[in-house]
Amino acid sequence: NLAISFVFSDRIKGEKKESDCFFRLVENLRINLVTLSSREFKPEMRKKGLKLAEKGNPALINHWRNLYHLQVTKVIDEFRIDLIVLAGYMLIVGRDLCHNYPMINLHPALPGGPRGTWQEVIWELIKQKAKESGVMMHLVTPQLDAGPILTYCSFSLKGDKFDHLWKKMEEKLKRKILEKIKEEEGEEEPLFRKIREEGVKRELPLIVYTLKAISEEKIKLKEGKIISEGQEIDGYCLNEEIEKEIKNETD
């Protein structure tokens, strides 16, 4: 059986109303809440490190990440931890934390798909005129979005939900470049918004069914490898379970 021993956030109460709302939910569920503000941790070093990273020198921001996550290790070390699940955690995890705990992360793309934030992923899908997308859970490594894949699910970017939106996008692209559309419409662009909607509805079910698969030993994490039925795999497909869950929610 799996149990949530704590929830960690790199925000503290009062930083954002959205996270404050989430904190209230965590506390109402009587789950331990642990916070350590990344914004308030050595802010000058972080600011300088980000500027240097933009110029191609990531050494200082990597050092800041390692220092911050060293403090994170200290505040979560009192809990028994078999697995850490990252969901909506926007910091790149420090090297030592990756080595100290098995961690899995939600990423809004198919295996081999675009890397980066969910916004970057969607714009890249549009740029590529992708025919499908998905969501995956992968093992966290020091390399961003590059760890071994545990599970994934996919969905089509064609058909009744999408064809008319692609057509409208093609019409826009005859008049202006994609960067201009991104600048003018941003996340409100209809095709962008629909891709996001279809991805979001699969994210929570994928997390839940991934943890279920781990607890039932359908997949195992062993020495940085993903094992199913005694064989190393490149991801366990959960399409059937996820689509059934979505259908049940809409019926």
Short mmCIF file of C-alpha atoms in Angstrom, two decimals:
data_model
loop_
_atom_site.label_atom_id
_atom_site.label_comp_id
_atom_site.label_asym_id
_atom_site.label_seq_id
_atom_site.Cartn_x
_atom_site.Cartn_y
_atom_site.Cartn_z
CA ASN A 1 0.00 0.00 0.00
CA LEU A 2 1.15 3.52 -0.80
CA ALA A 3 0.71 6.46 1.56
CA ILE A 4 1.52 10.16 1.19
CA SER A 5 3.81 10.96 4.11
CA PHE A 6 4.23 14.66 3.23
CA VAL A 7 3.79 17.31 0.55
CA PHE A 8 6.72 19.64 -0.18
CA SER A 9 6.49 23.03 -1.90
CA ASP A 10 9.18 25.55 -2.81
CA ARG A 11 6.68 28.29 -1.95
CA ILE A 12 5.61 29.35 1.53
CA LYS A 13 2.25 30.65 2.69
CA GLY A 14 1.52 34.12 1.39
CA GLU A 15 3.58 33.93 -1.80
CA LYS A 16 0.75 33.00 -4.21
CA LYS A 17 -2.99 32.62 -3.71
CA GLU A 18 -3.01 29.42 -5.81
CA SER A 19 -0.43 27.70 -3.62
CA ASP A 20 -2.17 28.99 -0.47
CA CYS A 21 -5.37 27.31 -1.68
CA PHE A 22 -3.44 24.09 -2.29
CA PHE A 23 -1.85 24.29 1.17
CA ARG A 24 -5.31 24.50 2.75
CA LEU A 25 -6.34 21.37 0.87
CA VAL A 26 -3.23 19.51 2.07
CA GLU A 27 -3.86 20.54 5.68
CA ASN A 28 -7.57 19.66 5.47
CA LEU A 29 -6.53 16.18 4.34
CA ARG A 30 -4.24 16.01 7.40
CA ILE A 31 -1.13 15.47 5.30
CA ASN A 32 2.17 16.89 6.53
CA LEU A 33 3.03 20.11 4.67
CA VAL A 34 6.71 21.04 4.30
CA THR A 35 7.75 24.31 2.64
CA LEU A 36 11.01 26.08 1.86
CA SER A 37 10.85 29.23 -0.25
CA SER A 38 13.13 29.08 -3.28
CA ARG A 39 12.40 32.77 -3.89
CA GLU A 40 13.82 33.73 -0.49
CA PHE A 41 16.79 31.33 -0.55
CA LYS A 42 19.99 33.24 -1.44
CA PRO A 43 18.02 35.48 -3.85
CA GLU A 44 21.01 37.49 -5.08
CA MET A 45 22.95 34.36 -5.98
CA ARG A 46 19.91 32.95 -7.80
CA LYS A 47 19.32 36.20 -9.71
CA LYS A 48 22.96 36.47 -10.76
CA GLY A 49 23.08 32.76 -11.63
CA LEU A 50 20.05 33.00 -13.91
CA LYS A 51 21.56 35.99 -15.74
CA LEU A 52 24.85 34.16 -16.25
CA ALA A 53 22.99 31.05 -17.45
CA GLU A 54 21.28 33.16 -20.14
CA LYS A 55 24.77 34.03 -21.38
CA GLY A 56 25.78 30.38 -21.52
CA ASN A 57 27.40 30.00 -18.09
CA PRO A 58 25.18 27.82 -15.83
CA ALA A 59 27.80 27.11 -13.13
CA LEU A 60 26.45 29.56 -10.52
CA ILE A 61 22.76 28.64 -10.90
CA ASN A 62 23.69 24.95 -10.73
CA HIS A 63 25.56 25.70 -7.50
CA TRP A 64 22.50 27.56 -6.16
CA ARG A 65 20.25 24.60 -7.04
CA ASN A 66 22.53 22.19 -5.21
CA LEU A 67 22.65 24.44 -2.12
CA TYR A 68 18.87 24.90 -2.11
CA HIS A 69 18.16 21.20 -2.52
CA LEU A 70 20.69 20.38 0.19
CA GLN A 71 18.43 22.38 2.53
CA VAL A 72 15.39 20.57 1.10
CA THR A 73 17.05 17.26 1.99
CA LYS A 74 17.45 18.44 5.58
CA VAL A 75 13.78 19.41 5.99
CA ILE A 76 12.37 16.19 4.47
CA ASP A 77 14.91 13.79 5.97
CA GLU A 78 12.71 13.08 9.02
CA PHE A 79 10.21 11.23 6.81
CA ARG A 80 10.48 7.69 5.51
CA ILE A 81 10.77 8.14 1.76
CA ASP A 82 10.46 5.29 -0.72
CA LEU A 83 9.55 7.49 -3.69
CA ILE A 84 9.21 11.20 -4.44
CA VAL A 85 6.68 12.33 -7.04
CA LEU A 86 7.29 15.70 -8.71
CA ALA A 87 4.13 17.28 -10.13
CA GLY A 88 4.18 20.94 -11.08
CA TYR A 89 7.62 21.35 -9.48
CA MET A 90 9.22 23.92 -11.75
CA LEU A 91 12.77 23.89 -10.35
CA ILE A 92 15.50 21.77 -11.87
CA VAL A 93 16.40 19.35 -9.09
CA GLY A 94 19.92 19.50 -7.68
CA ARG A 95 22.34 16.68 -8.49
CA ASP A 96 22.67 15.36 -4.92
CA LEU A 97 18.90 15.17 -4.37
CA CYS A 98 18.60 13.06 -7.54
CA HIS A 99 21.13 10.63 -6.14
CA ASN A 100 19.69 10.52 -2.60
CA TYR A 101 16.08 9.65 -3.44
CA PRO A 102 14.23 7.85 -6.24
CA MET A 103 12.12 10.55 -7.89
CA ILE A 104 9.63 10.50 -10.73
CA ASN A 105 8.36 13.49 -12.65
CA LEU A 106 5.32 14.33 -14.76
CA HIS A 107 6.16 15.71 -18.22
CA PRO A 108 3.50 16.91 -20.69
CA ALA A 109 4.78 15.13 -23.80
CA LEU A 110 5.20 11.68 -25.28
CA PRO A 111 8.51 9.80 -24.96
CA GLY A 112 10.85 11.38 -27.47
CA GLY A 113 8.66 14.49 -27.64
CA PRO A 114 9.53 18.11 -26.89
CA ARG A 115 11.30 19.03 -23.65
CA GLY A 116 10.81 22.11 -21.48
CA THR A 117 7.81 23.71 -19.81
CA TRP A 118 4.28 22.76 -20.86
CA GLN A 119 4.04 26.04 -22.77
CA GLU A 120 7.25 25.31 -24.68
CA VAL A 121 6.06 21.77 -25.40
CA ILE A 122 2.75 22.91 -26.90
CA TRP A 123 4.27 25.60 -29.11
CA GLU A 124 6.79 23.06 -30.37
CA LEU A 125 3.98 20.59 -31.14
CA ILE A 126 2.24 23.30 -33.16
CA LYS A 127 5.49 24.19 -34.94
CA GLN A 128 6.03 20.51 -35.84
CA LYS A 129 2.38 20.07 -36.91
CA ALA A 130 2.38 17.03 -34.62
CA LYS A 131 -0.26 14.35 -35.13
CA GLU A 132 -0.29 13.19 -31.50
CA SER A 133 0.89 14.12 -28.05
CA GLY A 134 0.65 12.70 -24.56
CA VAL A 135 1.86 12.76 -20.99
CA MET A 136 4.59 10.70 -19.36
CA MET A 137 6.18 9.94 -16.01
CA HIS A 138 9.95 9.56 -16.00
CA LEU A 139 12.72 8.95 -13.51
CA VAL A 140 14.40 12.20 -12.48
CA THR A 141 18.08 12.59 -13.37
CA PRO A 142 20.36 15.66 -13.39
CA GLN A 143 19.63 15.97 -17.14
CA LEU A 144 16.35 17.86 -17.67
CA ASP A 145 13.44 15.66 -18.87
CA ALA A 146 15.90 12.95 -19.92
CA GLY A 147 15.43 10.18 -17.33
CA PRO A 148 14.18 6.65 -18.11
CA ILE A 149 10.44 6.56 -18.84
CA LEU A 150 8.11 4.76 -16.43
CA THR A 151 4.69 5.27 -17.97
CA TYR A 152 2.93 7.27 -20.65
CA CYS A 153 -0.39 7.81 -22.37
CA SER A 154 -1.12 9.37 -25.75
CA PHE A 155 -3.90 11.23 -27.52
CA SER A 156 -4.51 12.27 -31.12
CA LEU A 157 -4.14 15.87 -32.30
CA LYS A 158 -6.34 15.13 -35.31
CA GLY A 159 -10.06 14.49 -35.77
CA ASP A 160 -13.21 16.43 -34.88
CA LYS A 161 -11.69 18.12 -31.82
CA PHE A 162 -8.66 19.45 -33.65
CA ASP A 163 -9.00 19.62 -37.45
CA HIS A 164 -10.84 22.97 -37.54
CA LEU A 165 -8.30 24.47 -35.10
CA TRP A 166 -5.36 23.36 -37.24
CA LYS A 167 -7.10 24.89 -40.26
CA LYS A 168 -7.47 28.22 -38.46
CA MET A 169 -3.81 28.07 -37.42
CA GLU A 170 -2.76 27.45 -41.03
CA GLU A 171 -4.74 30.53 -42.10
CA LYS A 172 -3.00 32.64 -39.45
CA LEU A 173 0.42 31.35 -40.52
CA LYS A 174 -0.21 32.65 -44.03
CA ARG A 175 -0.31 36.17 -42.57
CA LYS A 176 2.23 36.05 -39.73
CA ILE A 177 4.96 33.88 -38.25
CA LEU A 178 4.34 31.57 -35.29
CA GLU A 179 6.38 33.77 -32.93
CA LYS A 180 4.04 36.67 -33.68
CA ILE A 181 0.97 34.53 -32.98
CA LYS A 182 2.57 33.39 -29.73
CA GLU A 183 3.29 37.01 -28.76
CA GLU A 184 -0.20 38.28 -29.61
CA GLU A 185 -2.41 35.42 -28.38
CA GLY A 186 -0.25 33.42 -26.00
CA GLU A 187 -2.05 30.70 -24.06
CA GLU A 188 -5.44 31.93 -25.33
CA GLU A 189 -4.74 30.74 -28.88
CA PRO A 190 -7.52 28.14 -29.52
CA LEU A 191 -5.32 25.29 -30.81
CA PHE A 192 -2.82 25.86 -28.00
CA ARG A 193 -5.66 25.90 -25.46
CA LYS A 194 -7.21 22.67 -26.78
CA ILE A 195 -3.91 20.78 -26.72
CA ARG A 196 -3.41 21.93 -23.14
CA GLU A 197 -6.95 20.89 -22.18
CA GLU A 198 -6.50 17.37 -23.54
CA GLY A 199 -3.15 17.00 -21.78
CA VAL A 200 -4.35 18.29 -18.41
CA LYS A 201 -7.29 15.89 -18.23
CA ARG A 202 -4.79 13.00 -18.44
CA GLU A 203 -2.16 14.28 -16.01
CA LEU A 204 -3.74 13.38 -12.67
CA PRO A 205 -5.00 9.98 -13.87
CA LEU A 206 -1.52 9.17 -15.17
CA ILE A 207 0.06 9.99 -11.80
CA VAL A 208 -2.52 7.85 -9.97
CA TYR A 209 -2.27 4.87 -12.33
CA THR A 210 1.53 5.07 -12.35
CA LEU A 211 1.59 4.81 -8.56
CA LYS A 212 -0.94 1.98 -8.77
CA ALA A 213 1.26 0.12 -11.26
CA ILE A 214 4.26 0.56 -8.94
CA SER A 215 2.32 -0.62 -5.86
CA GLU A 216 1.07 -3.67 -7.79
CA GLU A 217 4.64 -4.29 -9.03
CA LYS A 218 3.60 -4.13 -12.68
CA ILE A 219 6.62 -1.85 -13.00
CA LYS A 220 9.70 -1.65 -10.79
CA LEU A 221 12.51 0.88 -10.40
CA LYS A 222 15.81 -0.96 -10.16
CA GLU A 223 19.24 0.69 -10.33
CA GLY A 224 17.97 3.49 -12.55
CA LYS A 225 16.14 1.10 -14.88
CA ILE A 226 12.43 0.49 -15.42
CA ILE A 227 11.51 -3.20 -15.21
CA SER A 228 8.25 -4.94 -16.18
CA GLU A 229 7.77 -8.72 -16.12
CA GLY A 230 11.50 -9.14 -15.57
CA GLN A 231 12.49 -7.10 -18.64
CA GLU A 232 13.82 -3.57 -18.99
CA ILE A 233 11.26 -1.41 -20.82
CA ASP A 234 11.12 2.02 -22.45
CA GLY A 235 7.86 3.00 -20.78
CA TYR A 236 4.66 1.22 -19.74
CA CYS A 237 1.65 2.31 -21.79
CA LEU A 238 -1.43 3.21 -19.72
CA ASN A 239 -3.68 4.35 -22.57
CA GLU A 240 -6.43 1.85 -21.79
CA GLU A 241 -6.61 2.76 -18.10
CA ILE A 242 -6.42 6.51 -18.69
CA GLU A 243 -9.05 6.65 -21.44
CA LYS A 244 -11.40 4.50 -19.37
CA GLU A 245 -10.94 6.85 -16.40
CA ILE A 246 -11.64 9.93 -18.54
CA LYS A 247 -14.76 8.29 -19.99
CA ASN A 248 -16.02 7.45 -16.49
CA GLU A 249 -15.53 11.06 -15.39
CA THR A 250 -17.53 12.44 -18.33
CA ASP A 251 -20.38 9.88 -18.26
#
